[in-house]
mmCIF file of C-alpha atoms in Angstrom:
data_model
loop_
_atom_site.group_PDB
_atom_site.id
_atom_site.type_symbol
_atom_site.label_atom_id
_atom_site.label_comp_id
_atom_site.label_asym_id
_atom_site.label_seq_id
_atom_site.Cartn_x
_atom_site.Cartn_y
_atom_site.Cartn_z
ATOM 1 C CA VAL A 1 -16.715 25.913 -11.536
ATOM 2 C CA GLN A 2 -14.483 25.143 -8.590
ATOM 3 C CA VAL A 3 -12.050 22.221 -8.811
ATOM 4 C CA GLU A 4 -11.068 20.522 -5.554
ATOM 5 C CA THR A 5 -9.788 17.166 -4.476
ATOM 6 C CA ALA A 6 -11.320 15.441 -1.476
ATOM 7 C CA HIS A 7 -8.043 16.013 0.322
ATOM 8 C CA SER A 8 -7.951 19.730 -0.471
ATOM 9 C CA LEU A 9 -11.499 20.173 0.867
ATOM 10 C CA ALA A 10 -10.617 18.230 3.999
ATOM 11 C CA TYR A 11 -7.327 20.068 4.414
ATOM 12 C CA LYS A 12 -9.032 23.459 4.357
ATOM 13 C CA GLN A 13 -11.739 22.467 6.817
ATOM 14 C CA ILE A 14 -9.728 20.279 9.207
ATOM 15 C CA VAL A 15 -6.002 21.036 9.151
ATOM 16 C CA PHE A 16 -6.334 24.827 9.262
ATOM 17 C CA LYS A 17 -9.152 24.773 11.803
ATOM 18 C CA HIS A 18 -7.208 22.639 14.287
ATOM 19 C CA ALA A 19 -3.712 23.905 13.382
ATOM 20 C CA TYR A 20 -2.527 20.337 12.841
ATOM 21 C CA LYS A 21 0.969 19.505 11.641
ATOM 22 C CA ILE A 22 1.167 16.830 8.956
ATOM 23 C CA LYS A 23 3.424 13.776 8.808
ATOM 24 C CA ALA A 24 3.523 13.816 5.015
ATOM 25 C CA GLN A 25 5.038 10.365 4.554
ATOM 26 C CA GLY A 26 3.050 8.778 7.367
ATOM 27 C CA TYR A 27 4.499 6.863 10.289
ATOM 28 C CA LYS A 28 6.974 4.011 10.039
ATOM 29 C CA THR A 29 6.433 0.930 12.155
ATOM 30 C CA ASN A 30 9.360 1.722 14.463
ATOM 31 C CA GLU A 31 8.034 5.282 14.981
ATOM 32 C CA ILE A 32 4.636 3.928 16.039
ATOM 33 C CA ALA A 33 6.299 1.471 18.431
ATOM 34 C CA GLU A 34 8.226 4.365 19.968
ATOM 35 C CA LEU A 35 5.293 6.819 20.092
ATOM 36 C CA LEU A 36 3.065 4.267 21.793
ATOM 37 C CA GLN A 37 5.918 2.941 23.947
ATOM 38 C CA LEU A 38 5.160 -0.610 22.887
ATOM 39 C CA ARG A 39 7.097 -3.394 24.591
ATOM 40 C CA GLY A 40 7.412 -6.909 23.210
ATOM 41 C CA GLU A 41 6.806 -9.570 25.790
ATOM 42 C CA SER A 42 5.837 -12.883 24.261
ATOM 43 C CA GLU A 43 7.643 -13.007 20.917
ATOM 44 C CA LYS A 44 10.865 -11.463 19.701
ATOM 45 C CA HIS A 45 10.091 -8.065 18.151
ATOM 46 C CA ALA A 46 6.424 -8.369 19.132
ATOM 47 C CA GLU A 47 6.282 -4.589 19.655
ATOM 48 C CA TYR A 48 7.050 -4.074 15.950
ATOM 49 C CA MET A 49 4.484 -6.644 14.901
ATOM 50 C CA VAL A 50 1.856 -4.877 17.039
ATOM 51 C CA ALA A 51 2.965 -1.491 15.660
ATOM 52 C CA ASN A 52 2.660 -2.773 12.077
ATOM 53 C CA HIS A 53 -0.880 -3.971 12.756
ATOM 54 C CA VAL A 54 -1.711 -0.648 14.444
ATOM 55 C CA LYS A 55 -0.456 1.205 11.362
ATOM 56 C CA ARG A 56 -2.562 -0.963 9.052
ATOM 57 C CA PHE A 57 -5.637 -0.843 11.310
ATOM 58 C CA ALA A 58 -5.449 2.969 11.475
ATOM 59 C CA ALA A 59 -5.291 3.165 7.664
ATOM 60 C CA TYR A 60 -8.200 0.708 7.380
ATOM 61 C CA PHE A 61 -10.302 2.810 9.760
ATOM 62 C CA CYS A 62 -9.387 6.154 8.193
ATOM 63 C CA ASN A 63 -10.397 4.887 4.762
ATOM 64 C CA SER A 64 -13.651 3.343 6.002
ATOM 65 C CA ASP A 65 -17.008 5.073 6.316
ATOM 66 C CA LEU A 66 -17.601 3.762 9.839
ATOM 67 C CA PRO A 67 -17.586 6.114 12.843
ATOM 68 C CA LYS A 68 -15.552 4.047 15.325
ATOM 69 C CA VAL A 69 -12.456 1.849 15.175
ATOM 70 C CA GLN A 70 -14.310 -0.869 17.059
ATOM 71 C CA ASP A 71 -16.980 -0.968 14.330
ATOM 72 C CA LEU A 72 -14.463 -2.675 12.019
ATOM 73 C CA ASN A 73 -13.109 -6.201 12.037
ATOM 74 C CA TYR A 74 -9.466 -5.635 11.201
ATOM 75 C CA LEU A 75 -8.849 -9.384 10.973
ATOM 76 C CA ASP A 76 -10.871 -9.384 7.717
ATOM 77 C CA THR A 77 -7.944 -7.549 6.089
ATOM 78 C CA VAL A 78 -5.145 -9.859 7.301
ATOM 79 C CA SER A 79 -4.610 -12.643 4.784
ATOM 80 C CA ASP A 80 -1.247 -14.101 5.818
ATOM 81 C CA PRO A 81 -1.964 -17.024 8.187
ATOM 82 C CA LEU A 82 0.885 -16.243 10.614
ATOM 83 C CA ALA A 83 0.060 -12.542 10.726
ATOM 84 C CA HIS A 84 -3.627 -13.395 11.175
ATOM 85 C CA ALA A 85 -2.870 -15.733 14.087
ATOM 86 C CA PHE A 86 -0.699 -13.098 15.777
ATOM 87 C CA ALA A 87 -3.257 -10.320 15.218
ATOM 88 C CA ALA A 88 -6.062 -12.535 16.527
ATOM 89 C CA SER A 89 -4.108 -13.313 19.693
ATOM 90 C CA GLN A 90 -3.316 -9.611 20.248
ATOM 91 C CA TYR A 91 -6.531 -8.126 18.842
ATOM 92 C CA LYS A 92 -7.718 -6.188 21.906
ATOM 93 C CA GLU A 93 -4.268 -4.626 22.347
ATOM 94 C CA ILE A 94 -3.945 -3.780 18.634
ATOM 95 C CA GLU A 95 -7.380 -2.143 18.671
ATOM 96 C CA ARG A 96 -6.589 -0.239 21.887
ATOM 97 C CA GLN A 97 -3.264 1.002 20.533
ATOM 98 C CA THR A 98 -4.891 2.004 17.228
ATOM 99 C CA ARG A 99 -7.415 4.106 19.115
ATOM 100 C CA LEU A 100 -4.602 5.593 21.214
ATOM 101 C CA LEU A 101 -2.583 6.539 18.099
ATOM 102 C CA LEU A 102 -5.595 8.172 16.449
ATOM 103 C CA GLY A 103 -6.442 9.944 19.709
ATOM 104 C CA LYS A 104 -2.931 11.414 19.872
ATOM 105 C CA MET A 105 -3.388 12.717 16.327
ATOM 106 C CA ASP A 106 -6.819 14.125 17.136
ATOM 107 C CA LYS A 107 -5.482 16.009 20.169
ATOM 108 C CA GLY A 108 -2.570 17.384 18.137
ATOM 109 C CA GLU A 109 -0.039 15.584 20.357
ATOM 110 C CA ILE A 110 1.587 14.099 17.261
ATOM 111 C CA GLU A 111 1.544 14.953 13.580
ATOM 112 C CA ILE A 112 -1.453 13.731 11.621
ATOM 113 C CA THR A 113 -1.529 11.723 8.414
ATOM 114 C CA HIS A 114 -3.376 12.558 5.206
ATOM 115 C CA ASP A 115 -5.715 9.616 5.855
ATOM 116 C CA PHE A 116 -6.495 11.029 9.307
ATOM 117 C CA TYR A 117 -7.639 14.493 8.217
ATOM 118 C CA LEU A 118 -9.737 13.027 5.415
ATOM 119 C CA LYS A 119 -11.427 10.733 7.955
ATOM 120 C CA LYS A 120 -11.970 13.592 10.397
ATOM 121 C CA PHE A 121 -13.515 15.567 7.524
ATOM 122 C CA GLN A 122 -15.895 12.695 6.720
ATOM 123 C CA LEU A 123 -16.828 12.284 10.398
ATOM 124 C CA SER A 124 -17.560 16.030 10.678
ATOM 125 C CA ASN A 125 -20.470 15.467 8.270
ATOM 126 C CA PRO A 126 -19.472 18.411 6.061
ATOM 127 C CA LYS A 127 -22.084 20.336 4.131
ATOM 128 C CA LEU A 128 -20.657 21.594 0.852
ATOM 129 C CA ASN A 129 -22.464 24.550 -0.662
ATOM 130 C CA TYR A 130 -22.531 23.430 -4.294
ATOM 131 C CA ASP A 131 -25.393 22.786 -6.714
ATOM 132 C CA TYR A 132 -23.532 20.000 -8.536
ATOM 133 C CA ILE A 133 -20.631 17.818 -7.466
ATOM 134 C CA LEU A 134 -18.683 15.692 -9.926
ATOM 135 C CA PHE A 135 -16.686 12.860 -8.346
ATOM 136 C CA ASP A 136 -13.948 11.777 -10.755
ATOM 137 C CA GLU A 137 -12.004 8.504 -10.506
ATOM 138 C CA GLY A 138 -14.997 6.890 -8.814
ATOM 139 C CA GLN A 139 -13.464 3.461 -9.305
ATOM 140 C CA ASP A 140 -10.907 4.345 -6.608
ATOM 141 C CA ALA A 141 -13.136 5.966 -3.988
ATOM 142 C CA SER A 142 -12.372 5.329 -0.357
ATOM 143 C CA PRO A 143 -15.535 4.668 1.635
ATOM 144 C CA ALA A 144 -14.649 7.777 3.701
ATOM 145 C CA MET A 145 -14.539 10.010 0.598
ATOM 146 C CA LEU A 146 -17.639 8.381 -0.828
ATOM 147 C CA GLY A 147 -19.498 8.830 2.458
ATOM 148 C CA ALA A 148 -18.783 12.564 2.535
ATOM 149 C CA PHE A 149 -19.824 12.865 -1.119
ATOM 150 C CA LEU A 150 -23.068 10.905 -0.809
ATOM 151 C CA ASN A 151 -24.215 12.989 2.182
ATOM 152 C CA GLN A 152 -24.347 16.176 0.104
ATOM 153 C CA ARG A 153 -27.606 17.781 -1.018
ATOM 154 C CA ALA A 154 -26.185 18.724 -4.421
ATOM 155 C CA THR A 155 -26.825 16.846 -7.624
ATOM 156 C CA LYS A 156 -24.106 14.206 -7.610
ATOM 157 C CA VAL A 157 -22.330 12.644 -10.568
ATOM 158 C CA ILE A 158 -19.687 9.901 -10.342
ATOM 159 C CA VAL A 159 -17.419 9.151 -13.290
ATOM 160 C CA GLY A 160 -14.512 6.797 -13.771
ATOM 161 C CA ASP A 161 -13.370 3.613 -15.443
ATOM 162 C CA THR A 162 -13.813 0.297 -13.638
ATOM 163 C CA HIS A 163 -10.881 -1.131 -15.610
ATOM 164 C CA GLN A 164 -8.491 1.428 -14.104
ATOM 165 C CA GLN A 165 -8.976 0.648 -10.421
ATOM 166 C CA ILE A 166 -5.535 0.813 -8.819
ATOM 167 C CA TYR A 167 -6.167 1.583 -5.134
ATOM 168 C CA SER A 168 -8.007 -1.496 -3.886
ATOM 169 C CA TRP A 169 -4.931 -2.210 -1.746
ATOM 170 C CA ARG A 170 -5.773 1.050 0.101
ATOM 171 C CA TYR A 171 -9.313 -0.143 0.846
ATOM 172 C CA ALA A 172 -10.792 1.782 -2.110
ATOM 173 C CA VAL A 173 -14.106 0.622 -3.496
ATOM 174 C CA ASN A 174 -15.530 0.885 -6.974
ATOM 175 C CA ALA A 175 -18.231 3.531 -6.459
ATOM 176 C CA LEU A 176 -19.376 3.021 -10.042
ATOM 177 C CA GLU A 177 -20.880 -0.304 -8.997
#
């Protein structure tokens, strides 16, 4: 029996292979604005509003099972009416900057996040050499983790408790359903 988390599997296969450095706490909005050299033009502090949406869009993508940023509709995740209106008016720029941020991580130009290496692991279509794989806490599976799991040839078992789902705010899905 070998016990691993999805992140530990991804870490071994992605972080070591590419010699990435990790931004353990993730990026703050002001850091993203600075890294991407965002400039507010229309509204006061618009660069920080764009950076905040870029941060959220990157997390949404990294937790998804889709292969490209442009395959997602980020606006589906924005519930506040004012934030939604701003994001809709700046959507192409937010998407472009999200792709730029992720590209900088991929090239090793900036530190990567935990979400990023897990997504890169999922996109690498890993083949795990196990006969059986038990996925615990299935009620809190990210689509990225679930995608990597479901693509394995092993006998797969998912366990969890639907009444203990706590990560829906991080785009987790209830794999038990």
